[in-house]
mmCIF file of C-alpha atoms and ligand atoms in Angstrom:
data_model
loop_
_atom_site.group_PDB
_atom_site.id
_atom_site.type_symbol
_atom_site.label_atom_id
_atom_site.label_comp_id
_atom_site.label_asym_id
_atom_site.label_seq_id
_atom_site.Cartn_x
_atom_site.Cartn_y
_atom_site.Cartn_z
ATOM 1 C CA MET A 1 -12.380 48.052 -21.147
ATOM 2 C CA ARG A 2 -15.331 49.410 -23.109
ATOM 3 C CA ALA A 3 -18.731 48.863 -21.583
ATOM 4 C CA ALA A 4 -20.916 46.707 -23.807
ATOM 5 C CA VAL A 5 -23.969 48.315 -25.344
ATOM 6 C CA GLY A 6 -27.054 46.296 -24.664
ATOM 7 C CA ARG A 7 -30.297 46.066 -26.589
ATOM 8 C CA GLY A 8 -32.113 49.347 -26.783
ATOM 9 C CA GLY A 9 -28.847 51.240 -26.704
ATOM 10 C CA ARG A 10 -28.601 51.240 -22.940
ATOM 11 C CA ARG A 11 -25.158 50.806 -21.568
ATOM 12 C CA ARG A 12 -24.640 47.878 -19.292
ATOM 13 C CA HIS A 13 -21.632 46.546 -17.559
ATOM 14 C CA PRO A 14 -20.028 43.532 -19.167
ATOM 15 C CA ARG A 15 -20.850 40.370 -17.299
ATOM 16 C CA ARG A 16 -17.883 39.432 -15.262
ATOM 17 C CA ARG A 17 -16.710 36.004 -16.400
ATOM 18 C CA ARG A 18 -15.858 33.599 -13.653
ATOM 19 C CA PRO A 19 -12.349 32.314 -14.378
ATOM 20 C CA ALA A 20 -12.482 28.769 -15.782
ATOM 21 C CA THR A 21 -11.530 26.081 -13.287
ATOM 22 C CA PRO A 22 -7.984 25.038 -14.172
ATOM 23 C CA SER A 23 -7.727 21.450 -15.315
ATOM 24 C CA VAL A 24 -5.146 19.281 -13.568
ATOM 25 C CA ILE A 25 -3.722 15.831 -14.137
ATOM 26 C CA ILE A 26 -3.402 13.330 -11.318
ATOM 27 C CA GLY A 27 0.091 11.818 -11.281
ATOM 28 C CA VAL A 28 0.639 8.593 -9.318
ATOM 29 C CA ASP A 29 4.068 7.144 -8.586
ATOM 30 C CA VAL A 30 3.858 3.661 -7.105
ATOM 31 C CA GLY A 31 7.181 2.951 -5.437
ATOM 32 C CA GLY A 32 8.373 -0.186 -3.656
ATOM 33 C CA THR A 33 7.889 1.557 -0.295
ATOM 34 C CA THR A 34 5.899 4.751 -0.911
ATOM 35 C CA THR A 35 3.017 5.644 -3.215
ATOM 36 C CA ALA A 36 2.950 9.357 -4.037
ATOM 37 C CA VAL A 37 0.068 11.178 -5.713
ATOM 38 C CA GLY A 38 0.053 14.766 -6.948
ATOM 39 C CA LEU A 39 -2.204 17.226 -8.725
ATOM 40 C CA VAL A 40 -0.154 18.539 -11.627
ATOM 41 C CA THR A 41 -0.958 21.517 -13.861
ATOM 42 C CA ARG A 42 -0.464 21.368 -17.612
ATOM 43 C CA ASP A 43 2.715 23.393 -17.029
ATOM 44 C CA GLY A 44 4.124 20.699 -14.766
ATOM 45 C CA ASP A 45 3.600 22.430 -11.415
ATOM 46 C CA VAL A 46 2.760 19.978 -8.644
ATOM 47 C CA ILE A 47 0.144 21.994 -6.713
ATOM 48 C CA ALA A 48 -0.806 19.374 -4.117
ATOM 49 C CA GLU A 49 0.763 16.115 -2.941
ATOM 50 C CA ALA A 50 -0.045 13.201 -0.682
ATOM 51 C CA SER A 51 1.715 9.924 -0.014
ATOM 52 C CA ALA A 52 1.309 6.706 1.932
ATOM 53 C CA PRO A 53 3.151 3.401 2.370
ATOM 54 C CA THR A 54 2.519 1.217 -0.700
ATOM 55 C CA ARG A 55 1.962 -1.942 1.305
ATOM 56 C CA ALA A 56 0.093 -0.973 4.453
ATOM 57 C CA SER A 57 -0.736 -4.319 6.109
ATOM 58 C CA SER A 58 -2.791 -6.511 3.782
ATOM 59 C CA ARG A 59 -4.353 -3.566 1.984
ATOM 60 C CA ASP A 60 -4.651 -3.711 -1.807
ATOM 61 C CA PRO A 61 -2.190 -1.130 -3.274
ATOM 62 C CA LEU A 62 -5.050 0.011 -5.534
ATOM 63 C CA ASP A 63 -7.119 1.000 -2.476
ATOM 64 C CA THR A 64 -4.196 3.119 -1.275
ATOM 65 C CA ILE A 65 -4.073 4.883 -4.664
ATOM 66 C CA VAL A 66 -7.827 5.549 -4.632
ATOM 67 C CA THR A 67 -7.724 6.891 -1.048
ATOM 68 C CA LEU A 68 -4.867 9.258 -1.892
ATOM 69 C CA ILE A 69 -6.643 10.509 -5.036
ATOM 70 C CA GLU A 70 -9.862 11.122 -3.084
ATOM 71 C CA GLU A 71 -7.940 12.940 -0.366
ATOM 72 C CA LEU A 72 -6.288 15.276 -2.884
ATOM 73 C CA THR A 73 -9.345 15.957 -5.017
ATOM 74 C CA GLY A 74 -11.360 16.533 -1.832
ATOM 75 C CA ARG A 75 -8.768 19.041 -0.630
ATOM 76 C CA ALA A 76 -8.704 20.835 -4.002
ATOM 77 C CA GLY A 77 -12.517 21.046 -4.085
ATOM 78 C CA ARG A 78 -13.720 23.156 -6.984
ATOM 79 C CA SER A 79 -10.422 24.954 -7.451
ATOM 80 C CA ALA A 80 -9.067 22.292 -9.824
ATOM 81 C CA ARG A 81 -10.737 19.919 -12.261
ATOM 82 C CA PRO A 82 -8.945 16.557 -12.700
ATOM 83 C CA ILE A 83 -9.074 15.375 -16.310
ATOM 84 C CA ALA A 84 -6.916 12.240 -16.335
ATOM 85 C CA VAL A 85 -4.711 9.948 -14.249
ATOM 86 C CA GLY A 86 -1.197 8.751 -15.097
ATOM 87 C CA ILE A 87 0.510 5.964 -13.123
ATOM 88 C CA GLY A 88 4.146 4.893 -13.084
ATOM 89 C CA VAL A 89 4.923 1.433 -11.678
ATOM 90 C CA PRO A 90 8.360 -0.132 -11.066
ATOM 91 C CA GLY A 91 8.131 -2.965 -13.582
ATOM 92 C CA PRO A 92 7.194 -3.895 -17.122
ATOM 93 C CA VAL A 93 3.789 -2.708 -18.332
ATOM 94 C CA ASP A 94 1.642 -3.468 -21.356
ATOM 95 C CA ALA A 95 0.906 0.223 -21.826
ATOM 96 C CA GLU A 96 -1.435 -0.354 -24.751
ATOM 97 C CA ARG A 97 -3.824 -2.352 -22.550
ATOM 98 C CA GLY A 98 -2.894 -0.760 -19.217
ATOM 99 C CA ILE A 99 -1.880 -4.104 -17.705
ATOM 100 C CA VAL A 100 1.024 -4.480 -15.281
ATOM 101 C CA GLY A 101 3.502 -7.263 -16.122
ATOM 102 C CA GLU A 102 5.964 -9.184 -13.956
ATOM 103 C CA PRO A 103 7.967 -8.730 -11.847
ATOM 104 C CA VAL A 104 6.848 -5.545 -10.087
ATOM 105 C CA THR A 105 9.630 -4.760 -7.635
ATOM 106 C CA HIS A 106 8.356 -5.269 -4.065
ATOM 107 C CA ILE A 107 4.663 -5.018 -5.091
ATOM 108 C CA PRO A 108 3.643 -8.520 -6.224
ATOM 109 C CA ALA A 109 -0.031 -7.604 -5.604
ATOM 110 C CA LEU A 110 0.053 -5.455 -8.748
ATOM 111 C CA ALA A 111 1.478 -8.092 -11.130
ATOM 112 C CA GLY A 112 -0.925 -8.965 -13.935
ATOM 113 C CA ARG A 113 -3.488 -6.345 -12.862
ATOM 114 C CA ALA A 114 -5.482 -4.388 -15.454
ATOM 115 C CA LEU A 115 -4.675 -1.211 -13.536
ATOM 116 C CA ALA A 116 -6.014 1.256 -16.134
ATOM 117 C CA THR A 117 -9.442 -0.396 -16.276
ATOM 118 C CA GLU A 118 -9.688 -1.088 -12.538
ATOM 119 C CA LEU A 119 -8.702 2.409 -11.436
ATOM 120 C CA GLY A 120 -10.607 4.090 -14.271
ATOM 121 C CA GLY A 121 -13.782 2.349 -13.097
ATOM 122 C CA ARG A 122 -13.284 3.624 -9.562
ATOM 123 C CA VAL A 123 -12.342 7.248 -10.218
ATOM 124 C CA GLY A 124 -14.272 7.853 -13.454
ATOM 125 C CA LEU A 125 -11.309 9.276 -15.369
ATOM 126 C CA PRO A 126 -9.127 8.029 -18.228
ATOM 127 C CA VAL A 127 -6.070 6.256 -16.790
ATOM 128 C CA ALA A 128 -2.673 5.696 -18.458
ATOM 129 C CA VAL A 129 -0.179 3.214 -16.967
ATOM 130 C CA ASP A 130 3.458 2.646 -17.833
ATOM 131 C CA ASN A 131 6.808 1.769 -16.323
ATOM 132 C CA ASP A 132 7.907 4.486 -13.865
ATOM 133 C CA VAL A 133 11.123 5.390 -15.711
ATOM 134 C CA ASN A 134 9.265 5.664 -19.040
ATOM 135 C CA ALA A 135 6.900 8.091 -17.305
ATOM 136 C CA LEU A 136 9.864 9.969 -15.821
ATOM 137 C CA ALA A 137 11.486 10.311 -19.263
ATOM 138 C CA LEU A 138 8.270 11.824 -20.660
ATOM 139 C CA GLY A 139 8.070 14.129 -17.629
ATOM 140 C CA GLU A 140 11.640 15.382 -17.998
ATOM 141 C CA ALA A 141 11.266 15.840 -21.761
ATOM 142 C CA THR A 142 7.960 17.727 -21.682
ATOM 143 C CA LEU A 143 7.722 19.411 -18.262
ATOM 144 C CA GLY A 144 11.034 18.959 -16.451
ATOM 145 C CA ILE A 145 14.786 19.429 -16.783
ATOM 146 C CA GLY A 146 14.770 18.789 -20.545
ATOM 147 C CA ARG A 147 11.559 20.682 -21.275
ATOM 148 C CA GLY A 148 11.207 21.090 -25.014
ATOM 149 C CA ALA A 149 13.871 18.505 -25.928
ATOM 150 C CA ARG A 150 12.805 16.277 -28.819
ATOM 151 C CA SER A 151 15.162 13.537 -27.683
ATOM 152 C CA LEU A 152 16.007 12.669 -24.096
ATOM 153 C CA VAL A 153 17.195 9.636 -22.184
ATOM 154 C CA VAL A 154 16.723 9.071 -18.448
ATOM 155 C CA LEU A 155 18.981 6.627 -16.663
ATOM 156 C CA SER A 156 17.533 5.941 -13.225
ATOM 157 C CA VAL A 157 20.018 4.402 -10.821
ATOM 158 C CA GLY A 158 18.548 2.976 -7.628
ATOM 159 C CA THR A 159 18.503 -0.575 -6.276
ATOM 160 C CA GLY A 160 18.440 -1.547 -9.950
ATOM 161 C CA ILE A 161 18.876 0.562 -13.071
ATOM 162 C CA GLY A 162 16.018 1.542 -15.343
ATOM 163 C CA ALA A 163 15.954 3.812 -18.346
ATOM 164 C CA GLY A 164 13.437 5.666 -20.492
ATOM 165 C CA ILE A 165 14.021 6.876 -24.040
ATOM 166 C CA VAL A 166 12.158 9.660 -25.830
ATOM 167 C CA LEU A 167 13.116 10.117 -29.486
ATOM 168 C CA GLU A 168 11.543 12.727 -31.771
ATOM 169 C CA GLY A 169 8.939 13.329 -29.079
ATOM 170 C CA ARG A 170 7.883 9.676 -28.903
ATOM 171 C CA LEU A 171 8.485 7.224 -26.101
ATOM 172 C CA VAL A 172 10.470 4.196 -27.280
ATOM 173 C CA ARG A 173 8.732 1.135 -25.856
ATOM 174 C CA GLY A 174 10.266 -1.394 -28.263
ATOM 175 C CA ALA A 175 8.714 -4.294 -30.171
ATOM 176 C CA ALA A 176 8.175 -6.385 -27.020
ATOM 177 C CA GLY A 177 8.247 -3.658 -24.352
ATOM 178 C CA PHE A 178 11.994 -3.890 -23.692
ATOM 179 C CA GLY A 179 12.797 -0.445 -25.097
ATOM 180 C CA GLY A 180 15.020 1.388 -22.622
ATOM 181 C CA GLU A 181 16.272 -1.712 -20.780
ATOM 182 C CA LEU A 182 19.726 -0.148 -20.528
ATOM 183 C CA GLY A 183 20.415 -1.349 -16.990
ATOM 184 C CA HIS A 184 20.945 -4.844 -18.347
ATOM 185 C CA THR A 185 23.003 -4.065 -21.409
ATOM 186 C CA PRO A 186 26.705 -4.967 -21.185
ATOM 187 C CA VAL A 187 29.439 -2.570 -20.208
ATOM 188 C CA LYS A 188 31.879 -5.528 -20.128
ATOM 189 C CA PHE A 189 31.235 -8.199 -22.743
ATOM 190 C CA ASP A 190 33.192 -10.912 -20.909
ATOM 191 C CA GLY A 191 32.029 -9.776 -17.477
ATOM 192 C CA PRO A 192 30.596 -12.126 -14.841
ATOM 193 C CA PRO A 193 26.964 -13.302 -14.891
ATOM 194 C CA CYS A 194 24.474 -10.745 -13.587
ATOM 195 C CA TRP A 195 21.472 -11.696 -11.405
ATOM 196 C CA CYS A 196 19.256 -11.156 -14.479
ATOM 197 C CA GLY A 197 20.890 -14.127 -16.239
ATOM 198 C CA LEU A 198 22.896 -12.029 -18.736
ATOM 199 C CA ARG A 199 26.557 -11.068 -18.561
ATOM 200 C CA GLY A 200 28.548 -7.923 -17.739
ATOM 201 C CA CYS A 201 25.489 -5.702 -17.224
ATOM 202 C CA LEU A 202 25.676 -2.040 -16.192
ATOM 203 C CA ALA A 203 23.473 -2.830 -13.150
ATOM 204 C CA PHE A 204 25.984 -5.452 -11.983
ATOM 205 C CA TYR A 205 28.630 -2.702 -11.596
ATOM 206 C CA ALA A 206 26.759 0.530 -10.895
ATOM 207 C CA SER A 207 23.348 -0.114 -9.268
ATOM 208 C CA GLY A 208 22.763 -0.026 -5.519
ATOM 209 C CA ARG A 209 22.370 -3.798 -5.415
ATOM 210 C CA GLY A 210 25.342 -4.365 -7.712
ATOM 211 C CA ILE A 211 27.702 -2.164 -5.689
ATOM 212 C CA ALA A 212 26.732 -3.798 -2.375
ATOM 213 C CA ASP A 213 26.964 -7.331 -3.874
ATOM 214 C CA LEU A 214 30.410 -6.627 -5.350
ATOM 215 C CA ALA A 215 31.694 -5.329 -2.019
ATOM 216 C CA ARG A 216 30.408 -8.424 -0.200
ATOM 217 C CA ALA A 217 31.927 -10.792 -2.767
ATOM 218 C CA ARG A 218 35.347 -9.096 -2.589
ATOM 219 C CA LEU A 219 35.372 -9.082 1.199
ATOM 220 C CA GLU A 220 35.046 -12.860 1.054
ATOM 221 C CA ARG A 221 38.303 -13.075 -0.921
ATOM 222 C CA GLU A 222 40.280 -10.179 0.483
ATOM 223 C CA PRO A 223 41.347 -9.153 3.994
ATOM 224 C CA PRO A 224 38.656 -7.179 5.836
ATOM 225 C CA THR A 225 38.806 -3.401 5.547
ATOM 226 C CA MET A 226 37.209 -0.401 7.265
ATOM 227 C CA LEU A 227 34.086 -1.061 5.143
ATOM 228 C CA LEU A 228 33.327 -4.252 7.039
ATOM 229 C CA LYS A 229 33.709 -2.430 10.344
ATOM 230 C CA ALA A 230 31.336 0.306 9.103
ATOM 231 C CA ALA A 231 28.784 -2.446 8.405
ATOM 232 C CA GLY A 232 29.032 -3.608 12.023
ATOM 233 C CA GLY A 233 31.309 -6.521 11.095
ATOM 234 C CA ASP A 234 28.466 -8.184 9.175
ATOM 235 C CA PRO A 235 28.816 -8.345 5.374
ATOM 236 C CA SER A 236 25.009 -8.494 5.021
ATOM 237 C CA GLY A 237 24.910 -4.967 6.506
ATOM 238 C CA ILE A 238 26.824 -3.531 3.536
ATOM 239 C CA THR A 239 24.824 -1.058 1.445
ATOM 240 C CA ALA A 240 25.794 1.083 -1.557
ATOM 241 C CA PRO A 241 25.836 4.345 0.484
ATOM 242 C CA LEU A 242 28.227 2.653 2.951
ATOM 243 C CA VAL A 243 30.542 1.669 0.085
ATOM 244 C CA PHE A 244 30.537 5.242 -1.268
ATOM 245 C CA ARG A 245 31.230 6.664 2.191
ATOM 246 C CA ALA A 246 34.064 4.205 2.859
ATOM 247 C CA ALA A 247 35.572 5.076 -0.542
ATOM 248 C CA GLU A 248 35.492 8.765 0.357
ATOM 249 C CA GLU A 249 37.275 7.967 3.602
ATOM 250 C CA GLY A 250 40.043 6.173 1.740
ATOM 251 C CA ASP A 251 38.976 2.517 1.991
ATOM 252 C CA ARG A 252 40.909 0.772 -0.778
ATOM 253 C CA LEU A 253 38.412 -1.991 -1.556
ATOM 254 C CA ALA A 254 35.431 0.403 -1.567
ATOM 255 C CA GLY A 255 37.445 2.893 -3.655
ATOM 256 C CA ALA A 256 38.116 0.257 -6.320
ATOM 257 C CA ILE A 257 34.414 -0.640 -6.524
ATOM 258 C CA VAL A 258 33.345 3.011 -6.788
ATOM 259 C CA ASP A 259 35.992 3.642 -9.487
ATOM 260 C CA GLU A 260 34.627 0.690 -11.428
ATOM 261 C CA ALA A 261 31.056 1.973 -11.023
ATOM 262 C CA CYS A 262 32.118 5.362 -12.431
ATOM 263 C CA ARG A 263 33.825 3.712 -15.407
ATOM 264 C CA ALA A 264 30.735 1.567 -16.018
ATOM 265 C CA MET A 265 28.592 4.727 -15.997
ATOM 266 C CA GLY A 266 31.064 6.351 -18.395
ATOM 267 C CA ALA A 267 30.821 3.364 -20.758
ATOM 268 C CA MET A 268 27.001 3.524 -20.659
ATOM 269 C CA ILE A 269 27.112 7.256 -21.416
ATOM 270 C CA GLY A 270 29.255 6.296 -24.424
ATOM 271 C CA THR A 271 26.634 3.761 -25.563
ATOM 272 C CA ILE A 272 23.791 6.278 -25.194
ATOM 273 C CA VAL A 273 25.642 9.201 -26.765
ATOM 274 C CA ASN A 274 27.107 7.245 -29.695
ATOM 275 C CA GLY A 275 23.965 5.194 -30.249
ATOM 276 C CA LEU A 276 21.234 7.807 -29.877
ATOM 277 C CA ASN A 277 22.966 11.158 -29.379
ATOM 278 C CA PRO A 278 19.999 12.613 -27.453
ATOM 279 C CA GLU A 279 19.774 16.333 -26.750
ATOM 280 C CA VAL A 280 19.601 15.605 -23.024
ATOM 281 C CA LEU A 281 20.713 12.688 -20.847
ATOM 282 C CA VAL A 282 19.376 12.771 -17.290
ATOM 283 C CA ILE A 283 21.085 10.514 -14.749
ATOM 284 C CA THR A 284 18.971 10.332 -11.623
ATOM 285 C CA GLY A 285 17.619 7.994 -8.928
ATOM 286 C CA GLY A 286 18.310 6.979 -5.344
ATOM 287 C CA VAL A 287 21.990 6.086 -5.781
ATOM 288 C CA VAL A 288 22.694 9.260 -7.764
ATOM 289 C CA GLU A 289 23.002 11.316 -4.602
ATOM 290 C CA SER A 290 26.339 9.514 -4.204
ATOM 291 C CA PHE A 291 27.210 9.870 -7.904
ATOM 292 C CA VAL A 292 26.668 13.671 -7.941
ATOM 293 C CA LYS A 293 29.974 14.173 -6.121
ATOM 294 C CA LEU A 294 31.676 11.898 -8.651
ATOM 295 C CA GLU A 295 30.372 13.762 -11.696
ATOM 296 C CA ALA A 296 33.836 14.849 -12.896
ATOM 297 C CA LYS A 297 35.122 11.283 -12.664
ATOM 298 C CA ILE A 298 32.121 9.853 -14.563
ATOM 299 C CA LEU A 299 32.344 12.481 -17.311
ATOM 300 C CA ARG A 300 36.094 11.909 -17.617
ATOM 301 C CA ALA A 301 35.419 8.191 -18.102
ATOM 302 C CA SER A 302 32.694 8.921 -20.671
ATOM 303 C CA ARG A 303 35.251 10.712 -22.852
ATOM 304 C CA GLU A 304 36.988 7.362 -23.390
ATOM 305 C CA TYR A 305 33.835 5.835 -24.828
ATOM 306 C CA ALA A 306 31.866 8.610 -26.567
ATOM 307 C CA PHE A 307 32.699 10.480 -29.778
ATOM 308 C CA PRO A 308 33.735 14.002 -28.709
ATOM 309 C CA ARG A 309 31.349 15.828 -31.067
ATOM 310 C CA ALA A 310 28.435 13.593 -30.111
ATOM 311 C CA LEU A 311 29.253 14.055 -26.415
ATOM 312 C CA ALA A 312 29.477 17.836 -26.811
ATOM 313 C CA ALA A 313 25.981 17.885 -28.350
ATOM 314 C CA THR A 314 24.344 15.957 -25.486
ATOM 315 C CA ARG A 315 23.619 17.892 -22.290
ATOM 316 C CA ILE A 316 24.275 15.564 -19.354
ATOM 317 C CA GLU A 317 22.454 16.274 -16.096
ATOM 318 C CA ILE A 318 23.353 14.241 -13.003
ATOM 319 C CA VAL A 319 20.653 15.030 -10.428
ATOM 320 C CA PRO A 320 19.351 13.195 -7.329
ATOM 321 C CA GLY A 321 15.894 11.708 -7.787
ATOM 322 C CA ASP A 322 12.817 13.050 -6.015
ATOM 323 C CA LYS A 323 9.188 12.004 -5.716
ATOM 324 C CA ARG A 324 7.958 15.268 -7.241
ATOM 325 C CA SER A 325 9.687 14.509 -10.576
ATOM 326 C CA SER A 326 8.163 11.009 -10.560
ATOM 327 C CA VAL A 327 4.656 12.352 -9.912
ATOM 328 C CA ARG A 328 5.120 14.963 -12.649
ATOM 329 C CA GLY A 329 6.339 12.169 -14.941
ATOM 330 C CA ALA A 330 3.183 10.148 -14.320
ATOM 331 C CA ALA A 331 1.079 13.223 -15.182
ATOM 332 C CA ALA A 332 3.158 13.762 -18.349
ATOM 333 C CA LEU A 333 2.399 10.146 -19.295
ATOM 334 C CA ALA A 334 -1.366 10.830 -19.064
ATOM 335 C CA LEU A 335 -0.999 13.942 -21.256
ATOM 336 C CA TYR A 336 1.175 12.045 -23.751
ATOM 337 C CA GLU A 337 -1.315 9.165 -24.003
ATOM 338 C CA SER A 338 -4.248 11.526 -24.500
ATOM 339 C CA ARG A 339 -2.342 13.178 -27.385
ATOM 340 C CA VAL A 340 -1.389 9.822 -28.927
ATOM 341 C CA HIS A 341 -4.995 8.662 -28.571
ATOM 342 C CA SER A 342 -6.471 11.777 -30.186
ATOM 343 C CA ARG A 343 -3.949 11.446 -33.046
ATOM 344 C CA ARG A 344 -5.108 7.857 -33.589
ATOM 345 C CA THR A 345 -8.813 8.640 -33.544
ATOM 346 C CA ARG A 346 -8.526 11.729 -35.715
HETATM 347 ZN ZN1 ZN B 1 21.757 -7.934 -15.818
#
């Protein structure tokens, strides 16, 4: 480097610039059991994390979020400068106004809360709030597994099934906020009523709750199998992981339910691929750990429902869910909203 020439022609050393403090985004994932907060770089690296139970005694979930944010920013000190907060919550959200709708799975204290305004007032940063799977879809499309994809769909399979749709770089929220409600779209038009009040839903066949409910209902009609023994003889002890395990061990009843779940997933892949043909389809969530092993079966089923050329153009990723992706998704939501906002005000 050339030394700068100062006034009077004397050589002086260039002033060493202190590197600028990197800006970070605070990502918050509010889960039914755990709230996770992370400091996320603009490249999507989660550089610090903290988590706590969402409902610790009678504590307001918002206090838990604030405590976690203060803990992380305190730890980071001057090494990182938070510029915004993104929050994903497990329920419907009026993202425009930052208000949580109803129901919020397992966190009734958040229903109806103006979370963006309340939290923004306490931490002094702009806050974006949306449904957790919408945030995850933005995270996977901009910073995660589908980085750079203009169109991406996330299907999140846990107790229930949620989905998030990004098309041409924009999140699809729908006219009344129902955009991406793929868990309760039919995979069987004359199927039985689902707990949501509709009929033949994907969640009825392939979600954690659906799989456990189906197993319980069939055990009432059919002779008991190994599955019931695995649940300690009590049908209420049946969970989706137990059904998957029993199926692996050759239990006939559990095997039939798992086969049906795979076919239902295949039919939904057909709906997504034929209807939207996204570049990437990410299937993730708590129950997906069990589905990973069944990938070949699910993809085989999807070939019965999706146009071959459309299916070949969509990259399908079946990956277990993790908190880090959710936190990164919440941060991606904050970045997305700040871009949308600056576009609007320009
Ligand atoms: Zn339903």
